[in-house]
Each structure stands twice: as structure tokens, then as C-alpha cells.
mmCIF file of N, CA and C in Angstrom:
data_model
loop_
_atom_site.group_PDB
_atom_site.id
_atom_site.type_symbol
_atom_site.label_atom_id
_atom_site.label_comp_id
_atom_site.label_asym_id
_atom_site.label_seq_id
_atom_site.Cartn_x
_atom_site.Cartn_y
_atom_site.Cartn_z
ATOM 1 N N UNK A 1 11.031 -29.863 -3.283
ATOM 2 C CA UNK A 1 11.810 -28.785 -3.582
ATOM 3 C C UNK A 1 11.884 -27.580 -2.528
ATOM 4 N N UNK A 2 13.040 -27.077 -2.191
ATOM 5 C CA UNK A 2 13.327 -26.330 -1.064
ATOM 6 C C UNK A 2 13.259 -24.764 -1.468
ATOM 7 N N UNK A 3 11.883 -24.403 -1.273
ATOM 8 C CA UNK A 3 11.539 -23.056 -1.916
ATOM 9 C C UNK A 3 11.849 -21.904 -1.003
ATOM 10 N N UNK A 4 11.677 -22.112 0.276
ATOM 11 C CA UNK A 4 12.209 -20.976 1.402
ATOM 12 C C UNK A 4 13.603 -20.497 1.155
ATOM 13 N N UNK A 5 14.496 -21.492 1.259
ATOM 14 C CA UNK A 5 15.811 -20.873 1.138
ATOM 15 C C UNK A 5 16.063 -20.089 -0.390
ATOM 16 N N UNK A 6 15.385 -20.542 -1.390
ATOM 17 C CA UNK A 6 15.463 -19.804 -2.540
ATOM 18 C C UNK A 6 14.938 -18.469 -2.434
ATOM 19 N N UNK A 7 13.737 -18.532 -1.945
ATOM 20 C CA UNK A 7 12.980 -17.053 -1.836
ATOM 21 C C UNK A 7 13.866 -16.043 -0.750
ATOM 22 N N UNK A 8 14.579 -16.557 0.009
ATOM 23 C CA UNK A 8 15.451 -15.862 0.916
ATOM 24 C C UNK A 8 16.516 -15.417 0.100
ATOM 25 N N UNK A 9 17.129 -16.166 -0.621
ATOM 26 C CA UNK A 9 18.349 -15.797 -1.405
ATOM 27 C C UNK A 9 17.948 -14.694 -2.476
ATOM 28 N N UNK A 10 16.581 -14.732 -2.742
ATOM 29 C CA UNK A 10 16.220 -13.667 -3.839
ATOM 30 C C UNK A 10 15.703 -12.432 -3.257
ATOM 31 N N UNK A 11 15.785 -12.500 -1.846
ATOM 32 C CA UNK A 11 15.175 -11.132 -1.494
ATOM 33 C C UNK A 11 16.278 -9.921 -1.743
ATOM 34 N N UNK A 12 15.430 -8.740 -1.765
ATOM 35 C CA UNK A 12 16.192 -7.507 -2.160
ATOM 36 C C UNK A 12 15.612 -6.377 -1.350
ATOM 37 N N UNK A 13 16.356 -5.466 -1.017
ATOM 38 C CA UNK A 13 15.760 -4.407 -0.295
ATOM 39 C C UNK A 13 15.727 -2.845 -1.007
ATOM 40 N N UNK A 14 16.167 -2.910 -2.237
ATOM 41 C CA UNK A 14 16.543 -1.820 -2.963
ATOM 42 C C UNK A 14 15.500 -1.402 -3.960
ATOM 43 N N UNK A 15 14.451 -2.479 -4.285
ATOM 44 C CA UNK A 15 13.588 -2.274 -5.223
ATOM 45 C C UNK A 15 12.359 -3.152 -5.066
ATOM 46 N N UNK A 16 11.273 -2.563 -5.293
ATOM 47 C CA UNK A 16 9.848 -3.299 -5.000
ATOM 48 C C UNK A 16 9.114 -3.613 -6.422
ATOM 49 N N UNK A 17 9.884 -3.298 -7.567
ATOM 50 C CA UNK A 17 9.266 -3.399 -8.863
ATOM 51 C C UNK A 17 8.947 -4.760 -9.166
ATOM 52 N N UNK A 18 9.889 -5.728 -8.823
ATOM 53 C CA UNK A 18 9.663 -7.228 -8.926
ATOM 54 C C UNK A 18 8.566 -7.805 -8.221
ATOM 55 N N UNK A 19 8.238 -7.042 -7.015
ATOM 56 C CA UNK A 19 7.174 -7.713 -6.321
ATOM 57 C C UNK A 19 5.963 -7.104 -6.903
ATOM 58 N N UNK A 20 5.766 -6.052 -7.564
ATOM 59 C CA UNK A 20 4.545 -5.364 -8.164
ATOM 60 C C UNK A 20 4.428 -6.074 -9.366
ATOM 61 N N UNK A 21 5.518 -6.528 -10.126
ATOM 62 C CA UNK A 21 5.412 -7.300 -11.353
ATOM 63 C C UNK A 21 4.737 -8.684 -10.918
ATOM 64 N N UNK A 22 5.058 -9.198 -9.930
ATOM 65 C CA UNK A 22 4.826 -10.504 -9.624
ATOM 66 C C UNK A 22 3.331 -10.787 -9.165
ATOM 67 N N UNK A 23 2.669 -9.758 -8.835
ATOM 68 C CA UNK A 23 1.274 -9.857 -8.312
ATOM 69 C C UNK A 23 0.350 -9.541 -9.468
ATOM 70 N N UNK A 24 0.933 -9.012 -10.504
ATOM 71 C CA UNK A 24 0.055 -8.619 -11.680
ATOM 72 C C UNK A 24 -0.958 -9.757 -12.219
ATOM 73 N N UNK A 25 -1.982 -9.496 -12.786
ATOM 74 C CA UNK A 25 -2.915 -10.654 -13.301
ATOM 75 C C UNK A 25 -3.282 -9.949 -14.714
ATOM 76 N N UNK A 26 -4.343 -9.157 -14.772
ATOM 77 C CA UNK A 26 -4.821 -8.348 -15.875
ATOM 78 C C UNK A 26 -4.327 -7.000 -16.141
ATOM 79 N N UNK A 27 -3.453 -6.895 -15.092
ATOM 80 C CA UNK A 27 -2.929 -5.418 -15.216
ATOM 81 C C UNK A 27 -2.169 -5.138 -16.401
ATOM 82 N N UNK A 28 -1.931 -4.077 -17.043
ATOM 83 C CA UNK A 28 -1.032 -3.757 -18.317
ATOM 84 C C UNK A 28 0.333 -3.299 -17.786
ATOM 85 N N UNK A 29 0.388 -2.919 -16.528
ATOM 86 C CA UNK A 29 1.950 -2.638 -15.935
ATOM 87 C C UNK A 29 1.989 -2.530 -14.591
ATOM 88 N N UNK A 30 2.958 -2.943 -13.884
ATOM 89 C CA UNK A 30 3.014 -2.882 -12.541
ATOM 90 C C UNK A 30 2.550 -1.562 -11.798
ATOM 91 N N UNK A 31 1.988 -1.764 -10.678
ATOM 92 C CA UNK A 31 1.552 -0.689 -9.917
ATOM 93 C C UNK A 31 2.507 -0.479 -8.843
ATOM 94 N N UNK A 32 3.285 0.677 -8.586
ATOM 95 C CA UNK A 32 4.154 1.138 -7.656
ATOM 96 C C UNK A 32 4.208 2.232 -7.173
ATOM 97 N N UNK A 33 4.060 2.748 -6.003
ATOM 98 C CA UNK A 33 4.145 4.048 -5.688
ATOM 99 C C UNK A 33 4.964 4.106 -4.358
ATOM 100 N N UNK A 34 5.733 5.342 -4.333
ATOM 101 C CA UNK A 34 6.592 5.553 -3.068
ATOM 102 C C UNK A 34 6.705 6.908 -2.642
ATOM 103 N N UNK A 35 6.639 7.237 -1.452
ATOM 104 C CA UNK A 35 6.960 8.506 -0.607
ATOM 105 C C UNK A 35 8.008 8.623 0.413
ATOM 106 N N UNK A 36 8.725 9.536 0.497
ATOM 107 C CA UNK A 36 9.775 9.755 1.563
ATOM 108 C C UNK A 36 9.340 10.970 2.410
ATOM 109 N N UNK A 37 9.242 10.708 3.705
ATOM 110 C CA UNK A 37 8.817 11.840 4.650
ATOM 111 C C UNK A 37 10.002 12.671 4.878
ATOM 112 N N UNK A 38 9.803 13.743 5.647
ATOM 113 C CA UNK A 38 10.788 14.635 5.759
ATOM 114 C C UNK A 38 11.741 14.211 6.959
ATOM 115 N N UNK A 39 11.466 13.271 7.669
ATOM 116 C CA UNK A 39 12.487 12.480 8.713
ATOM 117 C C UNK A 39 12.985 11.303 8.110
ATOM 118 N N UNK A 40 12.858 11.212 6.759
ATOM 119 C CA UNK A 40 13.714 10.241 6.173
ATOM 120 C C UNK A 40 12.801 8.806 5.927
ATOM 121 N N UNK A 41 11.617 8.584 6.874
ATOM 122 C CA UNK A 41 10.896 7.481 6.731
ATOM 123 C C UNK A 41 10.204 7.239 5.408
ATOM 124 N N UNK A 42 10.101 5.966 5.044
ATOM 125 C CA UNK A 42 9.608 5.683 3.527
ATOM 126 C C UNK A 42 8.216 5.014 3.725
ATOM 127 N N UNK A 43 7.501 5.124 2.644
ATOM 128 C CA UNK A 43 6.206 4.432 2.300
ATOM 129 C C UNK A 43 6.325 4.071 0.879
ATOM 130 N N UNK A 44 6.090 2.429 0.727
ATOM 131 C CA UNK A 44 6.160 2.022 -0.629
ATOM 132 C C UNK A 44 4.757 1.232 -0.609
ATOM 133 N N UNK A 45 4.264 1.326 -1.865
ATOM 134 C CA UNK A 45 3.106 0.527 -2.060
ATOM 135 C C UNK A 45 2.794 -0.191 -3.337
ATOM 136 N N UNK A 46 2.406 -1.174 -3.413
ATOM 137 C CA UNK A 46 2.114 -2.078 -4.658
ATOM 138 C C UNK A 46 0.734 -2.569 -4.817
ATOM 139 N N UNK A 47 0.203 -2.428 -5.928
ATOM 140 C CA UNK A 47 -1.250 -3.092 -6.025
ATOM 141 C C UNK A 47 -1.447 -3.882 -7.350
ATOM 142 N N UNK A 48 -2.416 -4.507 -7.537
ATOM 143 C CA UNK A 48 -2.958 -5.279 -8.673
ATOM 144 C C UNK A 48 -4.355 -5.190 -8.801
ATOM 145 N N UNK A 49 -4.788 -5.083 -9.894
ATOM 146 C CA UNK A 49 -6.233 -5.050 -10.112
ATOM 147 C C UNK A 49 -6.780 -4.149 -11.225
ATOM 148 N N UNK A 50 -7.630 -4.516 -11.980
ATOM 149 C CA UNK A 50 -7.879 -3.626 -13.084
ATOM 150 C C UNK A 50 -9.424 -3.773 -13.333
ATOM 151 N N UNK A 51 -9.886 -4.872 -13.258
ATOM 152 C CA UNK A 51 -11.287 -5.029 -13.662
ATOM 153 C C UNK A 51 -12.094 -5.322 -12.246
ATOM 154 N N UNK A 52 -13.568 -5.076 -12.541
ATOM 155 C CA UNK A 52 -14.475 -5.292 -11.436
ATOM 156 C C UNK A 52 -14.313 -4.451 -10.201
ATOM 157 N N UNK A 53 -13.982 -3.101 -10.472
ATOM 158 C CA UNK A 53 -13.574 -2.318 -9.371
ATOM 159 C C UNK A 53 -14.792 -1.177 -9.234
ATOM 160 N N UNK A 54 -15.717 -1.664 -8.286
ATOM 161 C CA UNK A 54 -16.824 -0.824 -8.052
ATOM 162 C C UNK A 54 -16.346 -0.334 -6.550
ATOM 163 N N UNK A 55 -17.215 0.864 -6.235
ATOM 164 C CA UNK A 55 -16.617 1.194 -4.577
ATOM 165 C C UNK A 55 -16.736 0.227 -3.724
ATOM 166 N N UNK A 56 -15.603 0.267 -2.868
ATOM 167 C CA UNK A 56 -15.223 -0.865 -1.914
ATOM 168 C C UNK A 56 -14.081 -2.045 -2.647
ATOM 169 N N UNK A 57 -13.171 -1.474 -3.378
ATOM 170 C CA UNK A 57 -11.982 -1.940 -3.808
ATOM 171 C C UNK A 57 -12.097 -3.107 -4.953
ATOM 172 N N UNK A 58 -13.186 -4.072 -4.763
ATOM 173 C CA UNK A 58 -13.479 -5.142 -5.624
ATOM 174 C C UNK A 58 -12.241 -6.127 -5.588
ATOM 175 N N UNK A 59 -11.765 -6.339 -6.906
ATOM 176 C CA UNK A 59 -10.603 -7.222 -6.921
ATOM 177 C C UNK A 59 -9.074 -6.712 -6.783
ATOM 178 N N UNK A 60 -9.156 -5.379 -6.152
ATOM 179 C CA UNK A 60 -7.925 -4.901 -5.859
ATOM 180 C C UNK A 60 -7.161 -5.692 -4.821
ATOM 181 N N UNK A 61 -5.847 -5.803 -4.956
ATOM 182 C CA UNK A 61 -5.047 -6.167 -3.892
ATOM 183 C C UNK A 61 -3.860 -5.356 -3.884
ATOM 184 N N UNK A 62 -3.653 -4.723 -2.607
ATOM 185 C CA UNK A 62 -2.744 -3.589 -2.258
ATOM 186 C C UNK A 62 -1.838 -3.939 -0.957
ATOM 187 N N UNK A 63 -0.701 -3.770 -1.003
ATOM 188 C CA UNK A 63 0.108 -3.976 0.059
ATOM 189 C C UNK A 63 1.065 -2.735 0.081
ATOM 190 N N UNK A 64 1.009 -2.293 1.402
ATOM 191 C CA UNK A 64 1.814 -0.991 1.649
ATOM 192 C C UNK A 64 2.789 -1.267 2.824
ATOM 193 N N UNK A 65 4.051 -0.807 2.829
ATOM 194 C CA UNK A 65 5.189 -0.802 3.516
ATOM 195 C C UNK A 65 5.564 0.506 4.130
ATOM 196 N N UNK A 66 5.971 0.504 5.285
ATOM 197 C CA UNK A 66 6.524 1.836 5.854
ATOM 198 C C UNK A 66 7.638 1.386 7.015
ATOM 199 N N UNK A 67 8.627 2.271 7.259
ATOM 200 C CA UNK A 67 9.302 1.786 8.352
ATOM 201 C C UNK A 67 9.027 3.075 9.450
ATOM 202 N N UNK A 68 7.978 3.683 9.297
ATOM 203 C CA UNK A 68 7.654 4.837 10.573
ATOM 204 C C UNK A 68 7.054 4.056 11.570
ATOM 205 N N UNK A 69 7.437 4.281 12.822
ATOM 206 C CA UNK A 69 6.860 3.438 14.104
ATOM 207 C C UNK A 69 5.500 4.116 14.316
ATOM 208 N N UNK A 70 4.463 3.725 13.554
ATOM 209 C CA UNK A 70 3.306 4.426 13.809
ATOM 210 C C UNK A 70 2.425 3.266 14.913
ATOM 211 N N UNK A 71 2.004 3.698 15.941
ATOM 212 C CA UNK A 71 1.346 2.807 16.676
ATOM 213 C C UNK A 71 0.057 2.066 16.003
ATOM 214 N N UNK A 72 0.088 0.832 16.249
ATOM 215 C CA UNK A 72 -1.073 -0.268 15.574
ATOM 216 C C UNK A 72 -2.420 0.579 15.453
ATOM 217 N N UNK A 73 -2.849 0.996 16.464
ATOM 218 C CA UNK A 73 -4.167 1.455 16.306
ATOM 219 C C UNK A 73 -4.255 2.730 15.422
ATOM 220 N N UNK A 74 -3.509 3.570 15.582
ATOM 221 C CA UNK A 74 -3.177 4.692 14.730
ATOM 222 C C UNK A 74 -3.075 4.327 13.155
ATOM 223 N N UNK A 75 -2.098 3.412 13.042
ATOM 224 C CA UNK A 75 -1.926 2.904 11.678
ATOM 225 C C UNK A 75 -3.218 2.198 11.097
ATOM 226 N N UNK A 76 -4.096 1.501 11.783
ATOM 227 C CA UNK A 76 -5.086 0.956 11.350
ATOM 228 C C UNK A 76 -6.464 2.102 10.950
ATOM 229 N N UNK A 77 -6.456 3.080 11.891
ATOM 230 C CA UNK A 77 -7.404 4.124 11.768
ATOM 231 C C UNK A 77 -6.991 5.015 10.561
ATOM 232 N N UNK A 78 -5.810 5.233 10.565
ATOM 233 C CA UNK A 78 -5.487 6.248 9.381
ATOM 234 C C UNK A 78 -5.529 5.564 8.086
ATOM 235 N N UNK A 79 -5.244 4.249 7.968
ATOM 236 C CA UNK A 79 -5.422 3.495 6.976
ATOM 237 C C UNK A 79 -6.989 3.389 6.416
ATOM 238 N N UNK A 80 -7.744 2.949 7.337
ATOM 239 C CA UNK A 80 -9.235 2.931 7.141
ATOM 240 C C UNK A 80 -9.645 4.309 6.355
ATOM 241 N N UNK A 81 -9.421 5.314 7.270
ATOM 242 C CA UNK A 81 -9.866 6.621 6.516
ATOM 243 C C UNK A 81 -9.169 6.891 5.298
ATOM 244 N N UNK A 82 -7.922 6.681 4.905
ATOM 245 C CA UNK A 82 -7.475 6.776 3.525
ATOM 246 C C UNK A 82 -8.114 6.101 2.719
ATOM 247 N N UNK A 83 -8.281 4.761 2.837
ATOM 248 C CA UNK A 83 -8.793 3.785 1.978
ATOM 249 C C UNK A 83 -10.347 4.235 1.536
ATOM 250 N N UNK A 84 -11.004 4.752 2.410
ATOM 251 C CA UNK A 84 -12.364 5.267 2.168
ATOM 252 C C UNK A 84 -12.310 6.368 1.244
ATOM 253 N N UNK A 85 -11.195 7.195 1.393
ATOM 254 C CA UNK A 85 -11.127 8.409 0.544
ATOM 255 C C UNK A 85 -10.331 8.184 -0.937
ATOM 256 N N UNK A 86 -9.919 6.938 -1.003
ATOM 257 C CA UNK A 86 -9.173 6.559 -2.115
ATOM 258 C C UNK A 86 -9.770 5.281 -2.924
ATOM 259 N N UNK A 87 -9.270 4.234 -2.602
ATOM 260 C CA UNK A 87 -9.911 3.000 -3.230
ATOM 261 C C UNK A 87 -11.469 2.803 -3.159
ATOM 262 N N UNK A 88 -11.889 3.062 -2.101
ATOM 263 C CA UNK A 88 -13.440 3.004 -2.075
ATOM 264 C C UNK A 88 -14.180 3.927 -2.734
ATOM 265 N N UNK A 89 -13.588 4.827 -3.387
ATOM 266 C CA UNK A 89 -14.292 6.009 -4.293
ATOM 267 C C UNK A 89 -13.916 5.790 -5.507
ATOM 268 N N UNK A 90 -13.620 4.769 -6.148
ATOM 269 C CA UNK A 90 -13.256 4.391 -7.552
ATOM 270 C C UNK A 90 -14.292 3.565 -8.173
ATOM 271 N N UNK A 91 -14.761 3.575 -9.466
ATOM 272 C CA UNK A 91 -15.580 2.609 -10.249
ATOM 273 C C UNK A 91 -15.218 2.482 -11.544
ATOM 274 N N UNK A 92 -15.063 1.333 -12.111
ATOM 275 C CA UNK A 92 -14.842 0.947 -13.395
ATOM 276 C C UNK A 92 -16.026 0.356 -14.296
ATOM 277 N N UNK A 93 -16.539 -0.647 -13.492
ATOM 278 C CA UNK A 93 -17.590 -1.403 -14.418
ATOM 279 C C UNK A 93 -18.961 -1.761 -13.643
ATOM 280 N N UNK A 94 -18.972 -1.289 -12.628
ATOM 281 C CA UNK A 94 -20.150 -1.289 -11.790
ATOM 282 C C UNK A 94 -20.261 -2.826 -11.063
ATOM 283 N N UNK A 95 -19.326 -3.498 -11.005
ATOM 284 C CA UNK A 95 -19.347 -4.896 -10.402
ATOM 285 C C UNK A 95 -18.591 -4.712 -9.031
ATOM 286 N N UNK A 96 -18.913 -5.593 -8.176
ATOM 287 C CA UNK A 96 -17.982 -5.732 -6.994
ATOM 288 C C UNK A 96 -17.585 -7.157 -6.805
ATOM 289 N N UNK A 97 -16.639 -7.242 -5.981
ATOM 290 C CA UNK A 97 -16.203 -8.773 -5.614
ATOM 291 C C UNK A 97 -15.751 -8.784 -4.083
ATOM 292 N N UNK A 98 -15.743 -10.001 -3.590
ATOM 293 C CA UNK A 98 -15.305 -10.279 -2.303
ATOM 294 C C UNK A 98 -13.757 -10.345 -1.934
ATOM 295 N N UNK A 99 -12.941 -10.205 -2.988
ATOM 296 C CA UNK A 99 -11.544 -10.404 -3.171
ATOM 297 C C UNK A 99 -10.586 -9.330 -2.809
ATOM 298 N N UNK A 100 -11.236 -8.177 -2.230
ATOM 299 C CA UNK A 100 -10.300 -6.987 -2.139
ATOM 300 C C UNK A 100 -9.673 -7.002 -0.703
ATOM 301 N N UNK A 101 -8.189 -6.602 -0.896
ATOM 302 C CA UNK A 101 -7.387 -6.529 0.355
ATOM 303 C C UNK A 101 -6.522 -5.285 0.088
ATOM 304 N N UNK A 102 -6.457 -4.514 1.241
ATOM 305 C CA UNK A 102 -5.406 -3.691 1.341
ATOM 306 C C UNK A 102 -4.655 -3.917 2.874
ATOM 307 N N UNK A 103 -3.308 -4.017 2.807
ATOM 308 C CA UNK A 103 -2.754 -4.295 4.072
ATOM 309 C C UNK A 103 -1.673 -3.245 4.245
ATOM 310 N N UNK A 104 -1.244 -2.834 5.484
ATOM 311 C CA UNK A 104 -0.160 -2.127 5.643
ATOM 312 C C UNK A 104 0.791 -2.736 6.731
ATOM 313 N N UNK A 105 2.013 -2.748 6.488
ATOM 314 C CA UNK A 105 2.875 -3.191 7.465
ATOM 315 C C UNK A 105 4.072 -2.213 7.882
ATOM 316 N N UNK A 106 4.434 -2.184 9.076
ATOM 317 C CA UNK A 106 5.617 -1.168 9.434
ATOM 318 C C UNK A 106 6.498 -2.012 10.248
ATOM 319 N N UNK A 107 7.896 -1.549 9.818
ATOM 320 C CA UNK A 107 8.957 -2.183 10.416
ATOM 321 C C UNK A 107 9.333 -1.508 11.764
ATOM 322 N N UNK A 108 8.651 -0.407 12.003
ATOM 323 C CA UNK A 108 8.895 0.414 13.116
ATOM 324 C C UNK A 108 10.244 0.694 13.336
ATOM 325 N N UNK A 109 11.101 1.050 12.288
ATOM 326 C CA UNK A 109 12.540 1.548 12.328
ATOM 327 C C UNK A 109 12.624 3.108 12.566
ATOM 328 N N UNK A 110 11.792 3.757 12.233
ATOM 329 C CA UNK A 110 11.835 5.303 12.245
ATOM 330 C C UNK A 110 11.023 5.833 13.236
ATOM 331 N N UNK A 111 11.304 6.448 14.193
ATOM 332 C CA UNK A 111 10.480 6.799 15.371
ATOM 333 C C UNK A 111 9.662 8.113 14.929
ATOM 334 N N UNK A 112 8.501 8.084 15.468
ATOM 335 C CA UNK A 112 7.587 9.201 15.422
ATOM 336 C C UNK A 112 7.950 10.260 16.551
ATOM 337 N N UNK A 113 8.192 11.584 16.208
ATOM 338 C CA UNK A 113 8.836 12.506 16.964
ATOM 339 C C UNK A 113 7.849 13.550 17.197
ATOM 340 N N UNK A 114 6.580 13.665 16.411
ATOM 341 C CA UNK A 114 5.494 14.699 16.631
ATOM 342 C C UNK A 114 4.389 14.481 16.035
ATOM 343 N N UNK A 115 3.233 15.047 16.274
ATOM 344 C CA UNK A 115 2.077 15.002 15.658
ATOM 345 C C UNK A 115 1.997 15.427 14.320
ATOM 346 N N UNK A 116 2.876 16.363 13.929
ATOM 347 C CA UNK A 116 3.151 16.836 12.629
ATOM 348 C C UNK A 116 3.540 15.657 11.727
ATOM 349 N N UNK A 117 4.475 14.829 12.265
ATOM 350 C CA UNK A 117 4.945 13.566 11.407
ATOM 351 C C UNK A 117 3.774 12.765 11.195
ATOM 352 N N UNK A 118 2.803 12.538 12.003
ATOM 353 C CA UNK A 118 1.832 11.515 11.724
ATOM 354 C C UNK A 118 0.891 12.322 10.863
ATOM 355 N N UNK A 119 0.770 13.579 10.814
ATOM 356 C CA UNK A 119 -0.007 14.259 9.676
ATOM 357 C C UNK A 119 0.489 14.059 8.149
ATOM 358 N N UNK A 120 1.850 14.200 8.469
ATOM 359 C CA UNK A 120 2.536 14.187 7.111
ATOM 360 C C UNK A 120 2.389 12.762 6.602
ATOM 361 N N UNK A 121 2.581 11.684 7.364
ATOM 362 C CA UNK A 121 2.426 10.352 6.990
ATOM 363 C C UNK A 121 0.989 10.013 6.556
ATOM 364 N N UNK A 122 0.006 10.769 7.088
ATOM 365 C CA UNK A 122 -1.443 10.519 6.747
ATOM 366 C C UNK A 122 -1.653 11.160 5.201
ATOM 367 N N UNK A 123 -0.857 12.333 4.885
ATOM 368 C CA UNK A 123 -1.057 13.037 3.598
ATOM 369 C C UNK A 123 -0.242 12.071 2.639
ATOM 370 N N UNK A 124 0.863 11.495 2.856
ATOM 371 C CA UNK A 124 1.672 10.609 2.137
ATOM 372 C C UNK A 124 1.015 9.361 1.806
ATOM 373 N N UNK A 125 0.394 8.814 2.803
ATOM 374 C CA UNK A 125 -0.350 7.508 2.641
ATOM 375 C C UNK A 125 -1.543 7.993 1.876
ATOM 376 N N UNK A 126 -2.296 8.932 1.819
ATOM 377 C CA UNK A 126 -3.297 9.260 1.074
ATOM 378 C C UNK A 126 -2.850 9.331 -0.544
ATOM 379 N N UNK A 127 -1.906 10.075 -0.608
ATOM 380 C CA UNK A 127 -1.218 10.391 -2.176
ATOM 381 C C UNK A 127 -0.888 8.912 -2.591
ATOM 382 N N UNK A 128 -0.233 8.208 -1.807
ATOM 383 C CA UNK A 128 0.181 6.783 -2.391
ATOM 384 C C UNK A 128 -1.000 6.053 -2.654
ATOM 385 N N UNK A 129 -1.947 5.794 -1.932
ATOM 386 C CA UNK A 129 -3.242 5.084 -2.296
ATOM 387 C C UNK A 129 -3.978 5.590 -3.290
ATOM 388 N N UNK A 130 -4.204 6.849 -3.364
ATOM 389 C CA UNK A 130 -4.791 7.526 -4.518
ATOM 390 C C UNK A 130 -4.100 7.281 -5.927
ATOM 391 N N UNK A 131 -2.748 7.185 -5.858
ATOM 392 C CA UNK A 131 -1.919 6.843 -7.160
ATOM 393 C C UNK A 131 -2.077 5.334 -7.525
ATOM 394 N N UNK A 132 -2.295 4.546 -6.334
ATOM 395 C CA UNK A 132 -2.337 3.210 -6.708
ATOM 396 C C UNK A 132 -3.805 2.863 -7.236
ATOM 397 N N UNK A 133 -4.734 3.413 -6.620
ATOM 398 C CA UNK A 133 -6.164 3.191 -7.109
ATOM 399 C C UNK A 133 -6.396 3.668 -8.373
#
């Protein structure tokens, strides 16, 4: 079966709800959050996972996408800081798992013009992650 051409034909850029629904397992509803920065850059995040959530994410899978052109090192350090203050501070049933993942990807389409934009990005990323967690 030719899966890749079918997947390419099904791609869409206007809605991430299908992706959020596709990764659901024990979730009762799709987890999807989005933020728009003052310069028009966007952050969109999806997540799955409801059980076995002890600090350090447990069975959460979370994928975050942005078009802001954040330097790779800054993107990683910002994500690490935000994850520690959001996902890694929740607890549901006291168990932990090794299957946790959070990933962030940037298309680098919207340039960063100032330190204030990076600060706004961090605040938006925190709100998005806290909403998904």
C-alpha cells in the first residue's frame, strides 16, 4: 500500500484538531492549544496522556510547533525551563513511566526582531504547555 502519497494528500495547514485526535489513547477529548504572538508568529501544541502522570510527564506525549525563528539553543533551553514549570509539576496517580516526550519544532518563517519577542514567546509557550498539561 502506498501510504506516503495518501498522507501527503491528506495534509492540511488550517487545523491541528485531527492530529490531536489521532494521538489520543485513554484521553476523553483531544488536547490542543494555540497562541498567537504580537508579531503574528503562532504556537500550536497537541498532547495525549491522562494516566500515570507523576512529576516528569510520565506517559504524556506532547508536540509543539511554531513558525517563530528561535535559535536552536534558545528553543531548547526555553522549552526545558517551561517543561519543568508545567508538565513536570503535575501528578495524577503517583506512578511514573519512561514513555514521556515533549518536542518542539520551528519552521523559522517569522523572524525574531527583539529580546521582547523572545520573552513573549516564552510566556506564550508556558501558557500553552500549562494548558496542555
